[in-house]
Amino acid sequence: MSSRESCRNELRTAIRQLSDRCLYSASKWAAEQLVGIDQDPAKFTPSNTRFQRGSSSIRRRFRTNDITSTPPAGVSYVSTPVMEEDEVVDNDFYLLAKSYFDCREYRRAAHVLRDQTGKKATFLRCYALYLAGEKRKEEEMIELEGPLGKSDTVNREVASLERELSILRKNGTIDPFGLYLYGLVLKEKGNQNLARTVLTESVNSYPWNWSAWSELQSMCTTVEILNGLTLSNHWMKDFFLASAYQELRMHNESLTRYEYLQSTFSFSNYIQAQIAKAQYCLREFEQVEVIFEELLRNDPYRVEDVDMYSNVLYAKECFSALSYLAHRVFMTDKYRPESCCIIGNYYSLKGQHEKSVVYFRRALKLNKNYLSAWTLMGHEYVEMKNTPAAIDAYRRAVDINPRDYRAWYGLGQAYEMMGMPFYALHYFKKSVFLQSNDSRLWIAMAQCYETDQLHMLEEAIKCYRRAASCNDREAIALHQLAKLHAELGRSEEAALYYKKDLERMEAEEREGPNMVEALLFLAQHCREQKRFEEAEVYCTRLLDYTGPEKETAKSMLRGMRTSESSFPLMDIEHFHP
């Protein structure tokens, strides 16, 4: 059996099993990958064969990395585990309980299964109790603190579920789905190490439950933890590692994994969206825009991940495209957190920050742990000069995900606005630790070092150097390096950076005060070094500008020409007394 055919059969079985146990999110993910598998080309018209390997418009040429990746189609993995089902499957009580579960009547579902002892029935009963506890926890949180408030409410079912599932695991009578639920319970109680162990057992015995992989990934906060997992070599492991690398900011490794996965899942919208996410983090906005345009052509009602596309349109100030996207998601499903964030971005680009905050708050009412909404709302409060509210929003973001560099950066900006550079520097350092290849973070830290309270110019220079080496698209670092070296009396270093900055401005065809400043400094420096020809070139270019620099250039040219004319005369007098 071919690799693709094997994947198809496994996924078809998994979709039925996952949906039968009410794990609908994992079932949907599996179904999307099933459709994403490369099909028989004869069955497809050219219009349907999107994301073809080698398509220059979509595919990115990834850098090669020495990591173990998914083998090309046709290479075998370890044998696929087979899960034993109960002898009595889908009895009348189970079907009734599942119907109650689907209607969100979780306690009724659990009550119906109280005397059922099969593994399948035990899982659904425990899962229904867990979700009943989560539902009540959310209700109590709203009653006590409001939909966006902080609350100490807990899931009251967790303690009893932990006892029952622990006994089942010790007795060896727990199935992979029970292990997944046990992992959730342990994570809720803060027992991270045992939760990782249990979830690893779950995915090794039943690899197609993407929800289990996702929970396991959320607890892999370092590369060391990730490398310490003992995972079977199933093809689902590659999906997991690609996603985990992305969360750990190892974007090139993640992209390489996804490229290999595309050899089998050539039509997967999920993989394309994840590639776009990695490229977004690498600030390759053009590629992200192309991928999302293609995704939305093929899946016009998609809302998942599209808020990232709106961030790109916002950054590029594509007002009409963002307006169209906001209208599109509003008509598709306006009460999704992603839709609210897209509409919030639209109002933010229009400068209507109060309206923007309304939509970000709406996103958080729908999902209080929606990370990007907290961060974006913090940005809006900064624009509105409401610093305390911005700080609160950013802190909520880092509580949800301590690895979100944008929220740490936002906290730094907020404290910088309050004139507290020591606090700002602390948060900028946290952000740059998490995203060390972002020039904006290094520049923010350098500017913090430059403040009157700190005035640590040598540290600022180090930060600007890092920014310059990280593809500083705003072209701030070179100019600031030149200015700081000039301020410290290091004219040679200053001239070097002014020259580099000048060359970059010429290449990008940019004009402005920075160019005038660079030309003036280089003219003066060359004159002091007796390099009159170079100095004349810079002075001549300054004559094209209006203002005091033009008069200074004229004066320098006159002085240099006088000096040049005196040198030959001195030589003649010396040799012919």
Coordinates of C-alpha atoms in Angstrom, one line a residue:
M1 CA 0.0 0.0 0.0
S2 CA 1.4 3.4 -0.9
S3 CA 2.1 6.0 1.8
R4 CA -0.7 8.3 0.6
E5 CA -3.2 5.5 0.5
S6 CA -2.2 4.4 4.0
C7 CA -2.6 7.9 5.3
R8 CA -6.1 8.1 3.7
N9 CA -7.3 4.9 5.3
E10 CA -5.9 5.9 8.7
L11 CA -7.5 9.3 8.6
R12 CA -10.9 7.9 7.5
T13 CA -11.0 5.6 10.4
A14 CA -9.7 8.3 12.8
I15 CA -12.5 10.7 11.7
R16 CA -15.2 8.2 12.6
Q17 CA -13.6 7.3 15.9
L18 CA -12.9 10.9 17.0
S19 CA -16.4 12.1 16.0
D20 CA -18.0 9.1 17.7
R21 CA -16.3 10.2 21.0
C22 CA -17.4 13.9 20.5
L23 CA -13.8 15.1 19.9
Y24 CA -15.1 17.3 17.1
S25 CA -12.2 19.7 16.8
A26 CA -9.7 16.8 16.3
S27 CA -12.2 15.1 13.9
K28 CA -12.4 18.3 11.8
W29 CA -8.6 18.6 11.7
A30 CA -8.3 15.0 10.5
A31 CA -10.9 15.5 7.8
E32 CA -9.1 18.6 6.5
Q33 CA -5.9 16.6 6.2
L34 CA -7.7 13.8 4.5
V35 CA -8.9 16.2 1.8
G36 CA -5.5 17.7 1.7
I37 CA -3.8 14.5 0.6
D38 CA -2.5 14.6 -3.0
Q39 CA -5.2 12.9 -5.1
D40 CA -5.0 11.2 -8.5
P41 CA -4.1 14.1 -10.9
A42 CA -6.4 12.6 -13.6
K43 CA -9.4 13.3 -11.4
F44 CA -8.7 17.0 -11.1
T45 CA -9.1 20.0 -13.5
P46 CA -6.3 22.5 -13.6
S47 CA -8.4 25.0 -11.6
N48 CA -8.5 22.6 -8.7
T49 CA -4.8 21.7 -8.6
R50 CA -3.7 24.5 -6.3
F51 CA -0.6 24.5 -4.2
Q52 CA 1.3 22.3 -6.6
R53 CA 4.8 21.5 -5.7
G54 CA 7.1 23.9 -7.7
S55 CA 4.5 26.6 -8.0
S56 CA 6.5 29.8 -7.9
S57 CA 3.6 31.9 -6.8
I58 CA 2.9 30.0 -3.6
R59 CA 5.8 27.8 -2.7
R60 CA 8.7 29.2 -0.8
R61 CA 12.2 28.0 -1.4
F62 CA 13.1 26.9 2.1
R63 CA 16.6 26.9 3.5
T64 CA 18.0 23.4 4.0
N65 CA 18.4 22.3 7.6
D66 CA 20.0 19.2 9.0
I67 CA 17.0 17.8 10.8
T68 CA 15.2 14.5 10.5
S69 CA 12.1 15.2 8.5
T70 CA 9.1 13.4 7.0
P71 CA 10.4 10.9 4.4
P72 CA 9.2 11.4 0.8
A73 CA 6.0 9.6 -0.2
G74 CA 6.5 5.9 -0.3
V75 CA 9.0 5.6 2.7
S76 CA 7.6 3.5 5.5
Y77 CA 7.1 4.6 9.2
V78 CA 6.7 2.4 12.2
S79 CA 3.7 0.1 12.1
T80 CA 0.5 2.0 12.8
P81 CA -1.1 1.2 16.2
V82 CA -4.5 -0.4 16.1
M83 CA -6.9 0.5 18.9
E84 CA -9.2 -2.2 20.3
E85 CA -12.9 -1.1 20.4
D86 CA -15.3 -2.4 23.1
E87 CA -17.2 -5.5 22.2
V88 CA -20.5 -3.7 22.7
V89 CA -20.3 -0.5 20.7
D90 CA -23.0 2.1 20.4
N91 CA -25.6 0.6 22.7
D92 CA -28.8 2.5 23.3
F93 CA -27.5 4.2 26.5
Y94 CA -24.4 5.4 24.7
L95 CA -26.4 6.8 21.8
L96 CA -28.7 8.7 24.2
A97 CA -25.8 10.0 26.1
K98 CA -24.1 11.2 22.9
S99 CA -27.3 13.0 21.9
Y100 CA -27.4 14.8 25.2
F101 CA -23.7 15.6 24.8
D102 CA -24.3 17.1 21.4
C103 CA -27.0 19.3 22.9
R104 CA -24.5 20.5 25.5
E105 CA -26.4 18.8 28.3
Y106 CA -23.3 17.4 29.8
R107 CA -24.5 16.3 33.2
R108 CA -27.5 14.4 31.7
A109 CA -25.0 12.6 29.3
A110 CA -22.8 11.6 32.3
H111 CA -25.8 10.5 34.3
V112 CA -27.1 8.2 31.5
L113 CA -23.7 6.4 31.4
R114 CA -23.3 6.1 35.2
D115 CA -23.6 2.2 35.1
Q116 CA -21.8 1.7 31.8
T117 CA -18.3 0.1 32.2
G118 CA -17.0 0.0 28.7
K119 CA -13.9 2.1 27.8
K120 CA -15.8 4.1 25.3
A121 CA -18.7 4.9 27.7
T122 CA -16.3 5.6 30.5
F123 CA -14.5 8.2 28.4
L124 CA -17.6 10.0 27.3
R125 CA -19.0 10.1 30.9
C126 CA -15.7 11.5 32.2
Y127 CA -15.4 13.9 29.3
A128 CA -19.0 15.1 29.8
L129 CA -18.2 15.8 33.5
Y130 CA -15.0 17.6 32.6
L131 CA -16.9 19.9 30.2
A132 CA -19.7 20.4 32.7
G133 CA -17.1 21.6 35.2
E134 CA -15.6 24.0 32.5
K135 CA -19.0 25.4 31.7
R136 CA -19.8 26.1 35.3
K137 CA -16.3 27.6 35.8
E138 CA -17.0 30.1 33.0
E139 CA -20.4 30.9 34.4
E140 CA -18.9 31.6 37.9
M141 CA -16.2 33.7 36.4
I142 CA -18.7 35.9 34.6
E143 CA -20.9 36.2 37.8
L144 CA -17.9 37.1 40.0
E145 CA -15.7 39.2 37.8
G146 CA -17.3 39.8 34.4
P147 CA -16.5 38.3 31.1
L148 CA -13.0 39.8 30.9
G149 CA -12.2 39.8 34.6
K150 CA -9.7 37.7 36.5
S151 CA -11.1 35.0 38.6
D152 CA -9.9 32.2 40.9
T153 CA -12.7 29.9 40.0
V154 CA -11.8 26.3 39.3
N155 CA -13.3 23.3 37.6
R156 CA -14.9 21.4 40.5
E157 CA -14.9 18.1 38.7
V158 CA -11.1 17.9 38.3
A159 CA -10.3 16.3 41.7
S160 CA -12.7 13.4 41.3
L161 CA -11.8 12.9 37.7
E162 CA -8.1 12.7 38.6
R163 CA -8.7 10.0 41.2
E164 CA -10.8 7.9 38.8
L165 CA -8.6 8.2 35.8
S166 CA -5.4 7.6 37.9
I167 CA -6.9 4.3 39.1
L168 CA -7.9 3.3 35.5
R169 CA -4.3 4.0 34.3
K170 CA -2.8 2.0 37.1
N171 CA -5.1 -0.9 36.4
G172 CA -4.3 -0.8 32.7
T173 CA -8.0 -0.3 31.8
I174 CA -7.7 3.1 30.3
D175 CA -7.8 3.7 26.5
P176 CA -5.8 6.5 24.6
F177 CA -8.8 8.8 24.8
G178 CA -9.0 8.4 28.6
L179 CA -5.2 9.2 28.7
Y180 CA -5.9 12.4 26.7
L181 CA -8.5 13.4 29.2
Y182 CA -6.3 12.5 32.1
G183 CA -3.6 14.7 30.6
L184 CA -6.0 17.6 30.4
V185 CA -7.0 17.1 34.1
L186 CA -3.3 16.9 35.2
K187 CA -2.5 20.1 33.2
E188 CA -5.5 21.9 34.9
K189 CA -4.1 20.9 38.3
G190 CA -0.6 22.2 37.3
N191 CA 1.1 18.7 37.3
Q192 CA 3.0 19.5 34.0
N193 CA 5.5 16.6 34.1
L194 CA 3.0 13.8 34.6
A195 CA 0.6 15.5 32.2
R196 CA 3.4 15.4 29.5
T197 CA 4.1 11.7 30.3
V198 CA 0.4 10.8 30.0
L199 CA -0.2 12.7 26.8
T200 CA 2.8 11.1 25.3
E201 CA 1.4 7.7 26.1
S202 CA -1.9 8.8 24.5
V203 CA -0.4 10.0 21.2
N204 CA 1.9 7.0 21.0
S205 CA -1.0 4.6 21.3
Y206 CA -3.4 6.6 19.2
P207 CA -1.6 9.2 17.0
W208 CA -4.5 10.7 15.1
N209 CA -6.0 12.8 18.0
W210 CA -4.7 16.3 17.1
S211 CA -6.2 17.7 20.3
A212 CA -3.9 15.5 22.4
W213 CA -0.9 16.7 20.3
S214 CA -1.9 20.3 20.8
E215 CA -2.2 20.0 24.6
L216 CA 1.2 18.2 24.6
Q217 CA 2.7 21.0 22.5
S218 CA 1.4 23.7 24.9
M219 CA 3.5 22.2 27.6
C220 CA 6.7 22.0 25.5
T221 CA 8.0 25.5 26.5
T222 CA 11.7 24.8 25.7
V223 CA 13.6 22.9 23.1
E224 CA 15.0 20.7 25.9
I225 CA 11.5 19.6 27.0
L226 CA 10.6 18.9 23.4
N227 CA 13.7 16.8 22.7
G228 CA 13.0 14.9 26.0
L229 CA 9.8 13.4 24.7
T230 CA 9.8 9.8 23.6
L231 CA 7.5 9.8 20.5
S232 CA 6.8 7.0 18.1
N233 CA 7.9 7.7 14.5
H234 CA 4.4 8.1 13.1
W235 CA 3.7 10.7 10.4
M236 CA 1.6 12.7 12.9
K237 CA 4.8 13.3 14.8
D238 CA 5.9 15.5 11.9
F239 CA 2.8 17.7 12.2
F240 CA 3.5 18.0 15.9
L241 CA 7.1 18.9 15.5
A242 CA 6.4 21.5 12.8
S243 CA 3.8 23.1 15.0
A244 CA 6.1 22.9 18.1
Y245 CA 9.0 24.5 16.3
Q246 CA 6.8 27.3 15.3
E247 CA 5.8 28.0 18.9
L248 CA 9.4 27.9 20.0
R249 CA 10.3 30.5 17.3
M250 CA 12.3 28.0 15.3
H251 CA 10.6 29.2 12.1
N252 CA 13.1 27.8 9.5
E253 CA 13.0 24.3 11.0
S254 CA 9.2 24.5 11.1
L255 CA 9.1 25.6 7.4
T256 CA 11.3 22.7 6.4
R257 CA 9.0 20.2 8.2
Y258 CA 6.0 21.6 6.4
E259 CA 7.7 21.4 3.1
Y260 CA 8.3 17.7 3.5
L261 CA 4.7 17.2 4.7
Q262 CA 3.5 18.8 1.5
S263 CA 5.0 15.8 -0.5
T264 CA 1.9 13.9 0.8
F265 CA -0.6 16.6 1.9
S266 CA -0.2 18.8 -1.2
F267 CA -3.7 20.2 -0.9
S268 CA -3.8 20.9 2.8
N269 CA -5.1 24.4 3.7
Y270 CA -3.9 23.9 7.2
I271 CA -0.3 23.4 6.1
Q272 CA -0.5 26.5 3.9
A273 CA -1.8 28.6 6.8
Q274 CA 1.0 27.4 9.0
I275 CA 3.6 28.3 6.4
A276 CA 2.0 31.7 6.2
K277 CA 2.2 32.0 10.0
A278 CA 5.9 31.2 10.1
Q279 CA 6.6 33.6 7.3
Y280 CA 4.5 36.3 9.1
C281 CA 6.9 35.8 12.1
L282 CA 9.8 36.2 9.7
R283 CA 8.2 39.4 8.4
E284 CA 7.9 38.0 4.9
F285 CA 4.6 39.9 4.3
E286 CA 4.5 39.6 0.5
Q287 CA 4.6 35.7 0.7
V288 CA 1.9 35.8 3.5
E289 CA -0.4 37.9 1.4
V290 CA 0.0 35.6 -1.6
I291 CA -0.8 32.5 0.4
F292 CA -3.9 34.0 2.1
E293 CA -5.3 35.3 -1.2
E294 CA -5.0 31.8 -2.6
L295 CA -6.5 30.2 0.5
L296 CA -9.5 32.5 0.5
R297 CA -10.1 31.8 -3.2
N298 CA -10.3 28.1 -2.5
D299 CA -12.0 28.4 0.9
P300 CA -14.0 31.6 0.8
Y301 CA -15.7 31.1 4.1
R302 CA -12.6 30.4 6.1
V303 CA -12.2 32.6 9.2
E304 CA -9.5 30.6 11.1
D305 CA -6.1 32.3 11.0
V306 CA -7.4 35.0 8.7
D307 CA -6.9 37.6 11.5
M308 CA -3.2 37.2 10.8
Y309 CA -3.8 38.2 7.2
S310 CA -5.6 41.3 8.4
N311 CA -2.4 42.2 10.5
V312 CA -0.4 42.1 7.3
L313 CA -2.9 44.3 5.5
Y314 CA -2.8 46.7 8.5
A315 CA 1.0 46.8 8.5
K316 CA 1.0 47.5 4.7
E317 CA -1.8 50.1 5.1
C318 CA -3.9 48.3 2.5
F319 CA -7.1 50.1 3.5
S320 CA -9.4 48.8 0.7
A321 CA -8.2 45.2 1.0
L322 CA -8.7 45.3 4.8
S323 CA -12.1 46.9 4.4
Y324 CA -13.2 44.1 2.0
L325 CA -11.8 41.4 4.3
A326 CA -13.7 42.9 7.3
H327 CA -16.9 43.0 5.3
R328 CA -16.4 39.4 4.2
V329 CA -15.8 37.9 7.6
F330 CA -18.7 40.0 9.0
M331 CA -21.1 38.4 6.5
T332 CA -19.6 34.9 7.1
D333 CA -19.5 34.8 10.9
K334 CA -19.4 38.0 12.8
Y335 CA -19.4 36.4 16.2
R336 CA -16.0 34.7 15.9
P337 CA -13.0 36.1 17.8
E338 CA -11.0 36.2 14.5
S339 CA -13.8 38.2 12.8
C340 CA -13.9 40.7 15.7
C341 CA -10.1 41.2 15.5
I342 CA -10.2 41.8 11.8
I343 CA -13.0 44.4 12.2
G344 CA -11.0 45.9 15.1
N345 CA -7.9 46.2 12.8
Y346 CA -10.1 47.9 10.2
Y347 CA -11.3 50.6 12.6
S348 CA -7.8 51.0 14.0
L349 CA -6.4 51.7 10.5
K350 CA -9.2 54.3 10.1
G351 CA -8.0 55.9 13.3
Q352 CA -11.2 55.1 15.2
H353 CA -9.5 53.6 18.2
E354 CA -12.5 53.6 20.5
K355 CA -14.5 51.5 18.0
S356 CA -11.5 49.3 17.6
V357 CA -11.4 48.6 21.3
V358 CA -15.1 47.7 21.3
Y359 CA -14.5 44.9 18.8
F360 CA -11.4 43.6 20.5
R361 CA -13.4 43.4 23.8
R362 CA -16.1 41.6 21.9
A363 CA -13.5 39.0 20.7
L364 CA -12.4 38.5 24.3
K365 CA -16.0 38.0 25.5
L366 CA -16.2 35.2 23.0
N367 CA -12.8 33.8 24.0
K368 CA -11.2 35.4 27.0
N369 CA -7.9 33.6 26.2
Y370 CA -7.7 34.9 22.7
L371 CA -4.1 36.1 22.8
S372 CA -3.9 38.5 19.8
A373 CA -7.0 40.4 21.0
W374 CA -5.4 41.3 24.3
T375 CA -2.2 42.4 22.5
L376 CA -4.0 44.4 19.9
M377 CA -6.3 46.0 22.5
G378 CA -3.1 47.0 24.4
H379 CA -1.8 48.7 21.2
E380 CA -5.1 50.6 20.9
Y381 CA -4.9 51.9 24.4
V382 CA -1.4 53.1 23.8
E383 CA -2.7 55.0 20.8
M384 CA -5.4 56.5 23.1
K385 CA -2.7 57.4 25.7
N386 CA -4.5 55.2 28.2
T387 CA -1.3 53.7 29.6
P388 CA -2.8 51.9 32.7
A389 CA -5.4 50.1 30.5
A390 CA -2.7 49.2 28.0
I391 CA -0.5 47.7 30.7
D392 CA -3.4 45.6 32.0
A393 CA -4.1 44.3 28.5
Y394 CA -0.5 43.4 27.9
R395 CA -0.2 41.7 31.3
R396 CA -3.2 39.6 30.5
A397 CA -1.6 38.5 27.2
V398 CA 1.7 37.4 28.9
D399 CA -0.4 35.6 31.6
I400 CA -1.9 33.5 28.8
N401 CA 1.3 33.0 26.9
P402 CA 4.6 34.1 28.5
R403 CA 6.4 33.5 25.2
D404 CA 4.4 36.3 23.4
Y405 CA 7.2 38.7 22.6
R406 CA 4.7 41.3 21.2
A407 CA 3.0 41.7 24.7
W408 CA 6.4 42.1 26.4
Y409 CA 7.4 44.7 23.8
G410 CA 4.1 46.5 24.4
L411 CA 4.7 46.6 28.1
G412 CA 8.1 48.1 27.4
Q413 CA 6.6 50.8 25.2
A414 CA 3.9 51.6 27.8
Y415 CA 6.5 52.1 30.6
E416 CA 8.7 54.1 28.2
M417 CA 5.7 56.4 27.6
M418 CA 5.4 56.8 31.4
G419 CA 9.0 57.9 31.6
M420 CA 10.2 54.8 33.4
P421 CA 13.1 53.5 31.3
F422 CA 14.4 51.0 33.8
Y423 CA 11.1 49.1 33.8
A424 CA 10.8 49.6 30.0
L425 CA 14.3 48.1 29.5
H426 CA 13.4 45.0 31.6
Y427 CA 10.4 44.3 29.3
F428 CA 12.3 45.0 26.1
K429 CA 15.0 42.5 27.2
K430 CA 12.3 39.9 27.7
S431 CA 10.9 40.5 24.2
V432 CA 14.3 40.4 22.5
F433 CA 15.1 37.2 24.3
L434 CA 12.1 35.6 22.7
Q435 CA 12.5 37.2 19.2
S436 CA 16.1 38.0 18.8
N437 CA 15.9 38.4 15.0
D438 CA 13.5 41.4 15.1
S439 CA 15.3 44.7 14.5
R440 CA 12.5 46.8 16.0
L441 CA 13.0 45.2 19.4
W442 CA 16.7 46.0 19.4
I443 CA 16.1 49.5 18.3
A444 CA 13.5 50.0 21.1
M445 CA 16.1 48.7 23.6
A446 CA 18.8 51.0 22.2
Q447 CA 16.5 54.0 22.4
C448 CA 15.9 53.1 26.1
Y449 CA 19.6 53.1 26.8
E450 CA 19.9 56.5 25.1
T451 CA 17.4 58.2 27.5
D452 CA 18.8 60.8 29.9
Q453 CA 18.1 58.6 33.0
L454 CA 20.2 55.7 31.6
H455 CA 22.6 57.4 29.1
M456 CA 24.4 54.1 28.4
L457 CA 25.6 54.9 24.9
E458 CA 27.9 51.9 24.6
E459 CA 25.0 49.5 25.3
A460 CA 22.9 51.5 22.8
I461 CA 25.6 51.0 20.2
K462 CA 25.6 47.2 20.8
C463 CA 21.8 47.1 20.3
Y464 CA 21.9 49.2 17.1
R465 CA 24.6 46.9 15.7
R466 CA 22.3 43.9 16.4
A467 CA 19.4 45.7 14.7
A468 CA 21.5 46.5 11.7
S469 CA 22.4 42.8 11.3
C470 CA 18.7 41.8 11.6
N471 CA 17.5 43.4 8.4
D472 CA 16.5 46.8 9.8
R473 CA 13.8 47.7 7.2
E474 CA 13.1 51.1 8.7
A475 CA 16.8 52.0 8.3
I476 CA 17.1 53.5 11.8
A477 CA 20.0 51.6 13.1
L478 CA 22.8 52.7 10.7
H479 CA 21.9 56.4 11.1
Q480 CA 21.8 56.1 14.9
L481 CA 25.1 54.3 15.0
A482 CA 26.6 57.1 13.0
K483 CA 25.2 59.8 15.3
L484 CA 26.3 58.0 18.5
H485 CA 29.9 57.5 17.2
A486 CA 30.0 61.1 16.2
E487 CA 28.7 62.1 19.7
L488 CA 31.5 60.0 21.3
G489 CA 34.2 61.6 19.1
R490 CA 34.8 58.6 17.0
S491 CA 34.8 60.3 13.6
E492 CA 36.2 57.3 11.6
E493 CA 33.5 54.9 12.8
A494 CA 30.8 57.6 12.4
A495 CA 32.0 58.3 8.8
L496 CA 31.8 54.5 8.1
Y497 CA 28.2 54.3 9.3
Y498 CA 27.2 57.5 7.6
K499 CA 28.6 56.2 4.3
K500 CA 26.7 52.9 4.7
D501 CA 23.5 54.8 5.5
L502 CA 24.0 57.1 2.5
E503 CA 24.5 54.1 0.2
R504 CA 21.3 52.5 1.5
M505 CA 19.3 55.7 1.0
E506 CA 20.7 56.0 -2.6
A507 CA 19.8 52.4 -3.3
E508 CA 16.3 52.9 -2.0
E509 CA 16.0 56.3 -3.6
R510 CA 15.1 58.0 -0.3
E511 CA 15.6 61.7 0.4
G512 CA 15.2 63.6 3.6
P513 CA 17.1 65.2 6.5
N514 CA 19.1 62.0 7.2
M515 CA 20.7 62.3 3.8
V516 CA 21.5 65.9 4.3
E517 CA 23.0 65.1 7.7
A518 CA 25.1 62.2 6.2
L519 CA 26.4 64.4 3.4
L520 CA 27.3 67.3 5.7
F521 CA 29.2 65.0 8.1
L522 CA 31.1 63.2 5.4
A523 CA 32.0 66.5 3.7
Q524 CA 33.5 67.9 6.9
H525 CA 35.2 64.6 7.8
C526 CA 36.9 64.3 4.4
R527 CA 38.0 67.9 4.5
E528 CA 39.6 67.4 7.9
Q529 CA 41.3 64.3 6.5
K530 CA 42.7 66.4 3.5
R531 CA 40.6 64.2 1.1
F532 CA 39.5 67.3 -0.7
E533 CA 38.2 65.5 -3.8
E534 CA 35.7 63.4 -1.8
A535 CA 34.7 66.4 0.3
E536 CA 34.0 68.4 -2.9
V537 CA 31.7 65.6 -4.1
Y538 CA 29.6 65.7 -0.9
C539 CA 29.6 69.5 -0.9
T540 CA 28.4 69.6 -4.5
R541 CA 25.5 67.3 -3.6
L542 CA 24.6 69.6 -0.7
L543 CA 24.2 72.5 -3.1
D544 CA 21.0 70.8 -4.4
Y545 CA 19.3 71.4 -1.1
T546 CA 17.9 74.6 0.4
G547 CA 18.6 75.7 3.9
P548 CA 21.7 76.5 6.0
E549 CA 23.5 73.3 4.8
K550 CA 23.7 74.8 1.3
E551 CA 25.5 77.9 2.6
T552 CA 27.8 75.7 4.8
A553 CA 28.7 73.7 1.7
K554 CA 29.5 76.8 -0.3
S555 CA 31.7 78.1 2.4
M556 CA 33.5 74.7 2.6
L557 CA 34.0 74.6 -1.1
R558 CA 35.5 78.1 -1.1
G559 CA 37.9 77.2 1.7
M560 CA 39.0 74.0 0.1
R561 CA 39.7 75.7 -3.3
T562 CA 41.8 78.3 -1.5
S563 CA 43.7 75.6 0.3
E564 CA 44.3 73.6 -2.9
S565 CA 45.5 76.7 -4.8
S566 CA 48.1 77.5 -2.1
F567 CA 49.7 74.1 -2.1
P568 CA 51.3 74.3 -5.6
L569 CA 52.5 77.8 -4.8
M570 CA 54.3 76.6 -1.7
D571 CA 56.0 73.9 -3.6
I572 CA 57.3 76.3 -6.2
E573 CA 58.6 78.7 -3.6
H574 CA 60.3 75.8 -1.8
F575 CA 62.2 74.4 -4.8
H576 CA 62.9 77.8 -6.4
P577 CA 64.0 80.3 -3.7

